[in-house]
XYZ file of C-alpha atoms in Angstrom:
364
model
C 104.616 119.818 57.214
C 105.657 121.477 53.780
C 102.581 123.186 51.650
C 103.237 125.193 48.163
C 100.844 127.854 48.634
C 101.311 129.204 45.241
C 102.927 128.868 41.745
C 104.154 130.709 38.528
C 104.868 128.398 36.273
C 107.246 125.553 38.293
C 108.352 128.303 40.638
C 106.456 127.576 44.224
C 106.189 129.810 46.857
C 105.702 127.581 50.011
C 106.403 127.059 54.243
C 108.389 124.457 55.862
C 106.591 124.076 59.493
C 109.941 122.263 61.544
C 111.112 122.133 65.363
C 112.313 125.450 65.547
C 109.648 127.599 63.135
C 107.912 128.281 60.287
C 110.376 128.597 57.216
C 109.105 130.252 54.065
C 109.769 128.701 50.855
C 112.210 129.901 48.411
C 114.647 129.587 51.067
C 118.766 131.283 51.031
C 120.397 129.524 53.984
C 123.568 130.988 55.153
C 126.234 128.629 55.830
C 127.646 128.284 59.444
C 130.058 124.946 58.892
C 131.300 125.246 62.339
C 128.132 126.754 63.843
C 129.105 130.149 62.641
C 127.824 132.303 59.887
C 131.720 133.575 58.864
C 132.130 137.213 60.761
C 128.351 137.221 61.494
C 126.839 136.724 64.305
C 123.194 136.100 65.340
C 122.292 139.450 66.006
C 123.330 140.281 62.602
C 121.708 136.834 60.634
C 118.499 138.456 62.606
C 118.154 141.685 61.148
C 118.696 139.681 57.655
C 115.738 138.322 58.482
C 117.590 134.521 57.933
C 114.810 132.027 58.761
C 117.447 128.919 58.524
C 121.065 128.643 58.828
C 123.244 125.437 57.773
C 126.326 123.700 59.971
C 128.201 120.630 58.833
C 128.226 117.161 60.439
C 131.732 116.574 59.395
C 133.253 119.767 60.885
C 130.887 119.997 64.041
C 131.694 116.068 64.922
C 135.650 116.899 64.890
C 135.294 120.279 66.841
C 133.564 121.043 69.229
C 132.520 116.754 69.391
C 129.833 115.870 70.770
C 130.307 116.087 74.469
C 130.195 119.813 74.190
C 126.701 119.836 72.250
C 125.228 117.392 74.652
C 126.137 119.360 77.528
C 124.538 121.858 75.925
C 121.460 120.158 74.730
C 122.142 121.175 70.988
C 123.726 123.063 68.610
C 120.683 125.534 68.689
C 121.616 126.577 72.757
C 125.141 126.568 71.851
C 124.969 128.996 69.602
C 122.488 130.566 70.691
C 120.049 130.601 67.553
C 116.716 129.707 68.225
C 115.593 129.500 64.425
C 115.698 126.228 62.695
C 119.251 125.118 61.469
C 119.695 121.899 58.543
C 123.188 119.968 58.962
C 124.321 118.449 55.635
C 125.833 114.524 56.287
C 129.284 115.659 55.723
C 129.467 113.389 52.319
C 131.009 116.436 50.310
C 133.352 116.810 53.066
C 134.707 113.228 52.987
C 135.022 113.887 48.903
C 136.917 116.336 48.905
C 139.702 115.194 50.875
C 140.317 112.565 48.266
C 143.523 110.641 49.265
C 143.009 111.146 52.763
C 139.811 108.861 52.664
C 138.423 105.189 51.870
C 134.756 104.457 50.865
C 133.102 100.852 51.258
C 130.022 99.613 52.044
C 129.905 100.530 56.139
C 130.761 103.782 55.350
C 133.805 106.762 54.674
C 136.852 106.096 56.622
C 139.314 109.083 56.232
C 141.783 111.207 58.707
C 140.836 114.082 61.214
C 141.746 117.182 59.156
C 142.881 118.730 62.722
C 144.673 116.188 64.558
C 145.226 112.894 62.197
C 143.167 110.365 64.013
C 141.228 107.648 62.214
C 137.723 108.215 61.650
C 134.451 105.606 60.577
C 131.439 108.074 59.555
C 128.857 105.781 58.995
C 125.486 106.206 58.127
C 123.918 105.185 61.310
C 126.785 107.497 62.936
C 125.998 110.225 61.075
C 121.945 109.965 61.911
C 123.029 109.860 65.788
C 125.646 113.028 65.436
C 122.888 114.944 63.444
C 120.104 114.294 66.213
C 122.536 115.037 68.550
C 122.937 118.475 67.328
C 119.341 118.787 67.312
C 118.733 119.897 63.441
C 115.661 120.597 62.209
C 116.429 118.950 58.664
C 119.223 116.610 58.485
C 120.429 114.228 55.467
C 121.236 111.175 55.374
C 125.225 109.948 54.185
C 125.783 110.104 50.958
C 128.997 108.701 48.424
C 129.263 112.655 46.624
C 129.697 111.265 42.779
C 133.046 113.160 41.532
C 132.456 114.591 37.843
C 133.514 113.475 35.471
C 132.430 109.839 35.853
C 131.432 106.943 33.650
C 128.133 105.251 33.689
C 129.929 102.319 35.661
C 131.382 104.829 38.495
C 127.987 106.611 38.904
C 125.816 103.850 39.059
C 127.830 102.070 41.372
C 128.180 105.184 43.293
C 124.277 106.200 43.162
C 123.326 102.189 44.850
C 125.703 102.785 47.448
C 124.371 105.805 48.595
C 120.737 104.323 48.158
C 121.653 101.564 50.473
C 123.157 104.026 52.989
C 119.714 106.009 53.061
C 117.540 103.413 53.722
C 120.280 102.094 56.313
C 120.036 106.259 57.641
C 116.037 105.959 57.865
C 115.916 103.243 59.598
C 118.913 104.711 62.151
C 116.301 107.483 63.046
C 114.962 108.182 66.489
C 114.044 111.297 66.604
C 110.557 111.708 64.230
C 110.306 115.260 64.901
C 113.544 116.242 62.885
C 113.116 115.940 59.775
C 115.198 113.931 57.330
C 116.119 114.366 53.543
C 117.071 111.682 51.107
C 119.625 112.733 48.580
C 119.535 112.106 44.922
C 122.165 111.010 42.790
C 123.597 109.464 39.203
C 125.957 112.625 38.082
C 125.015 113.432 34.982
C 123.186 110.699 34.119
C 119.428 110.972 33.780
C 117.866 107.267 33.781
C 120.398 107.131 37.105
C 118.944 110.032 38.651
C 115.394 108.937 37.695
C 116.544 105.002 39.451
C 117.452 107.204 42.520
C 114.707 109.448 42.922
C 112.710 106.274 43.150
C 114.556 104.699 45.419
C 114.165 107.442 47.967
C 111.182 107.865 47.391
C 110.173 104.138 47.856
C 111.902 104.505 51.609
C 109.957 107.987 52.150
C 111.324 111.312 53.366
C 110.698 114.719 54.607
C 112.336 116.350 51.555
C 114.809 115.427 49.061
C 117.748 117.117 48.373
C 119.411 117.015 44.727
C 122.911 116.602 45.364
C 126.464 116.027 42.994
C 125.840 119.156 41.482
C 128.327 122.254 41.361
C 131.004 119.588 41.797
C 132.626 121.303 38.651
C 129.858 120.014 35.521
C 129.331 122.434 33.343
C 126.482 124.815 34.113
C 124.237 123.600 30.987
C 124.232 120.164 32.782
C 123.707 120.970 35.846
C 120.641 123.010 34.645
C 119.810 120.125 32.652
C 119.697 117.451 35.989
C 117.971 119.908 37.912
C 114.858 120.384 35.610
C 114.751 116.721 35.000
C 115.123 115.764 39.380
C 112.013 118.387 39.560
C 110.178 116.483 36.668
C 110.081 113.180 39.013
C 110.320 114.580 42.643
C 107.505 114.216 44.833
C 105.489 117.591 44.154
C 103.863 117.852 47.860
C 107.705 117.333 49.342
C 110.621 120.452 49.590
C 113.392 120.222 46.986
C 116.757 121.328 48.104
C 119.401 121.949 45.780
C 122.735 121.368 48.026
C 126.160 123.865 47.601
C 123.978 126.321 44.924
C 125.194 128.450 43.825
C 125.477 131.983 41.772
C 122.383 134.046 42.144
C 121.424 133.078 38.440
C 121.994 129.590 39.396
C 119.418 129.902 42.267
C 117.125 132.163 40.073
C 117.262 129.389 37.341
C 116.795 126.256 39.753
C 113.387 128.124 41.344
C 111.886 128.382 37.633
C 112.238 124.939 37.306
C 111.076 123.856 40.847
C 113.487 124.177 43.457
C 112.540 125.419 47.350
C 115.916 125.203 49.113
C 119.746 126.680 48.822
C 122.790 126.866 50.409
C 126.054 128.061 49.398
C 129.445 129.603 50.728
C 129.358 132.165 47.904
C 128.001 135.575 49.488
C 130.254 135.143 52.411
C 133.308 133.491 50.913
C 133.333 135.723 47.902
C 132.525 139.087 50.627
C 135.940 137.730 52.372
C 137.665 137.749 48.643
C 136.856 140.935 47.595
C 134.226 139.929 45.381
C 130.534 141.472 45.844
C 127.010 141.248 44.310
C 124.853 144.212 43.268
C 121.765 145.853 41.530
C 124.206 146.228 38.889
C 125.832 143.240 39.078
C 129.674 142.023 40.141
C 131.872 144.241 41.478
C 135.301 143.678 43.036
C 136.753 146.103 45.463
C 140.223 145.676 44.426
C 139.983 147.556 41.657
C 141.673 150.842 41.614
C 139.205 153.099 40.236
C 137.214 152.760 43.394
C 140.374 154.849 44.867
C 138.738 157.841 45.504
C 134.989 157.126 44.992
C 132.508 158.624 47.157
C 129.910 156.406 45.981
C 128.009 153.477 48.051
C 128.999 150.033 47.401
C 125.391 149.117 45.727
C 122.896 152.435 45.561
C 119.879 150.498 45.879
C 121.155 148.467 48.741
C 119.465 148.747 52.488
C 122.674 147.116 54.591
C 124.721 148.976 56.443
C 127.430 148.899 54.309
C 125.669 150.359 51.493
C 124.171 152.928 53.933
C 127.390 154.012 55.797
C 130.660 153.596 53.721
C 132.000 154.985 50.632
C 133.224 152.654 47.953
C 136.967 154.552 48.563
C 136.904 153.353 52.084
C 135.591 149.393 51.412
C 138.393 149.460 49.260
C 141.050 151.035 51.779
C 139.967 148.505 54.355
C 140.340 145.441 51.928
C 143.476 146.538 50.354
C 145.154 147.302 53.970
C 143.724 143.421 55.165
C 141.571 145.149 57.755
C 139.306 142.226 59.823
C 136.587 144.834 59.159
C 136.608 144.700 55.546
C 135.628 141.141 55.737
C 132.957 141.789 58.098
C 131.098 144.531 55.890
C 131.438 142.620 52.433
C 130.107 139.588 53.797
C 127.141 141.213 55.565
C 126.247 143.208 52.065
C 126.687 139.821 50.147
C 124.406 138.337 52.335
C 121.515 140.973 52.293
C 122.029 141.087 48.663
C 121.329 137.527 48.633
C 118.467 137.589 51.314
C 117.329 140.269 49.577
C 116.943 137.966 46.174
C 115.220 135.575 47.947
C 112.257 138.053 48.816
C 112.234 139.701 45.861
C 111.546 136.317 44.074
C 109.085 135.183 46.336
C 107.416 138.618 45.647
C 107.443 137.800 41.700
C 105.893 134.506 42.307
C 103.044 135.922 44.279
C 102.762 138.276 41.863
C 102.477 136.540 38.723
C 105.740 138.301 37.031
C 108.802 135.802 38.112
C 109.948 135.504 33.865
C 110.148 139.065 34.223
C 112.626 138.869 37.002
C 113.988 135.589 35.797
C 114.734 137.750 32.291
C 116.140 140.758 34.098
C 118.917 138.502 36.377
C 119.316 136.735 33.256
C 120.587 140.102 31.344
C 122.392 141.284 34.801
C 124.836 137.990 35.128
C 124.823 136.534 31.899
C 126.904 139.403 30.548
């Protein structure tokens, strides 16, 4: 069951009751593709106080495969995380392999990535690996639009993945994990608005707004969001898939979004970039030399709490496995972190004040 408990203007604070727990609403999920949050480990996505975590259909099918999560009952045992985890389909995956794949109407054909053999992910496959794994929110295949594309390429595109959703609801067995349809139409808005009611026609659990961050620029992808929201069902969760920049999530919540995911806070932690009270720092750069300061001086993490900015820097700049460990784990309670503090403003009745603040932190 999903209830929005509260609102400031379009921004809802809400819960997500699934399999595995209660899930509060804004949600940050950190992405584990292979059923691991990069250089975290449970422990550690515990004390973040992470409620959700995302793995990927695509990568989990090829390796470990699915005899090793049945043995194991799930990808929840296997891992050992008993909070509730979402799998995506694996659609973006299949995209962006581009020559290595072929789309028609049964489903993506493409190439193991790891050891060249020939692969059919079909919709109905992709229902059975999901329930296999046991997720608490899965969605259904989906044809990821490429940008740019013409009207012709994105309605064609948008149909086929509407046919491969109701084809994916009516593959499902399992009733108590939930399902998300997943809208459509690039840039397009009386193609998002066909495929919105299309979904919505077959009925889901939630609806996730997908071919966005796929490279648009960010006044359109602003621009599809706030119109999805306008037409989305208002008593279902919205999940805006691969977002994004903490502005980016800040602005999608103001206009109605409940759910995120993105590889930012770890990937950019691994690349030297981090996020902070004061906004983008990277730990490359040499005046942090011989800087006894703390990474971010309003931060809780251990990082923040432990290590000079001088030492982050040593460890990065001398390729130290460590270094990657601590960045990602301060991206991530930075990000975390967001997430509560917005939920906070929304109970509160002052989210344009934080919306105006991150506004003037990242838009400089």
């Amino acid at each position: 069951m999903f209830e929005v408990h509260q609102q400031d203007g379009k921004a809802r604070l809400g819960s997500l009751q699934l399999a595995h727990g209660v899930v509060q609403t804004p949600i940050f999920m950190p992405v584990g593709t292979v059923g691991s949050v990069k250089t975290m480990v449970p422990e550690d996505l515990n004390k973040l106080n992470a409620e959700i975590i995302l793995g990927n259909t695509y990568h989990l099918y090829l390796r470990p495969g699915m005899e090793v999560i049945r043995e194991f009952g799930g990808l929840h045992r296997f891992i050992r995380w008993d909070k509730p985890i979402l799998t995506d389909s694996g659609g973006f995956q299949i995209f962006s392999l581009n020559n290595q794949r072929r789309i028609d109407e049964t489903g993506a054909h493409f190439q193991s990535h790891i050891d060249g053999r020939k692969i059919s992910l079909t919709p109905e496959l992709a229902v059975e690996i999901q329930e296999t794994l046991g997720a608490d929110i899965h969605m259904v295949l989906d044809e990821c639009t490429p940008f740019p594309a013409t009207y012709e390429q994105a309605r064609e595109s948008m149909q086929r993945s509407m046919r491969w959703a109701k084809r994916s609801r009516d593959a499902r067995n399992r009733p108590e994990l939930w399902q998300f349809g997943i809208v459509q139409g690039s840039m397009y808005e009386d193609l998002r608005r066909e495929s919105i009611e299309k979904l919505t026609d077959i009925g889901f659990e939630g609806y996730s707004i997908g071919g966005l961050s796929v490279g648009e620029p960010k006044p359109d992808m602003r621009r599809i969001a706030q119109f999805c929201c306008e037409y989305l069902p208002e008593n279902k969760p919205r999940y805006m898939m691969g977002v994004g920049t903490p502005l980016d999530i800040i602005e999608s919540i103001a206009v109605g979004v409940d759910m995120f995911d993105c590889v930012m806070p770890t990937r950019n932690g691994r690349n030297g970039t981090l996020f902070t009270s004061n906004g983008r720092v990277n730990i490359k750069n040499s005046k942090f030399r011989l800087s006894q300061d703390p990474l971010d001086p309003n931060c809780s993490c251990y990082t923040c709490q432990t290590f000079s900015l001088s030492y982050l820097r040593h460890l990065f700049m001398a390729q130290e496995y460590t270094a990657l460990r601590l960045l990602s784990l301060h991206n991530l309670t930075y990000y975390l972190k967001l997430i509560h503090d917005i939920r906070g403003a929304i109970r509160e009745g002052r989210f344009q004040e934080l919306l105006a603040h991150h506004r003037g932190l990242w838009e400089t």
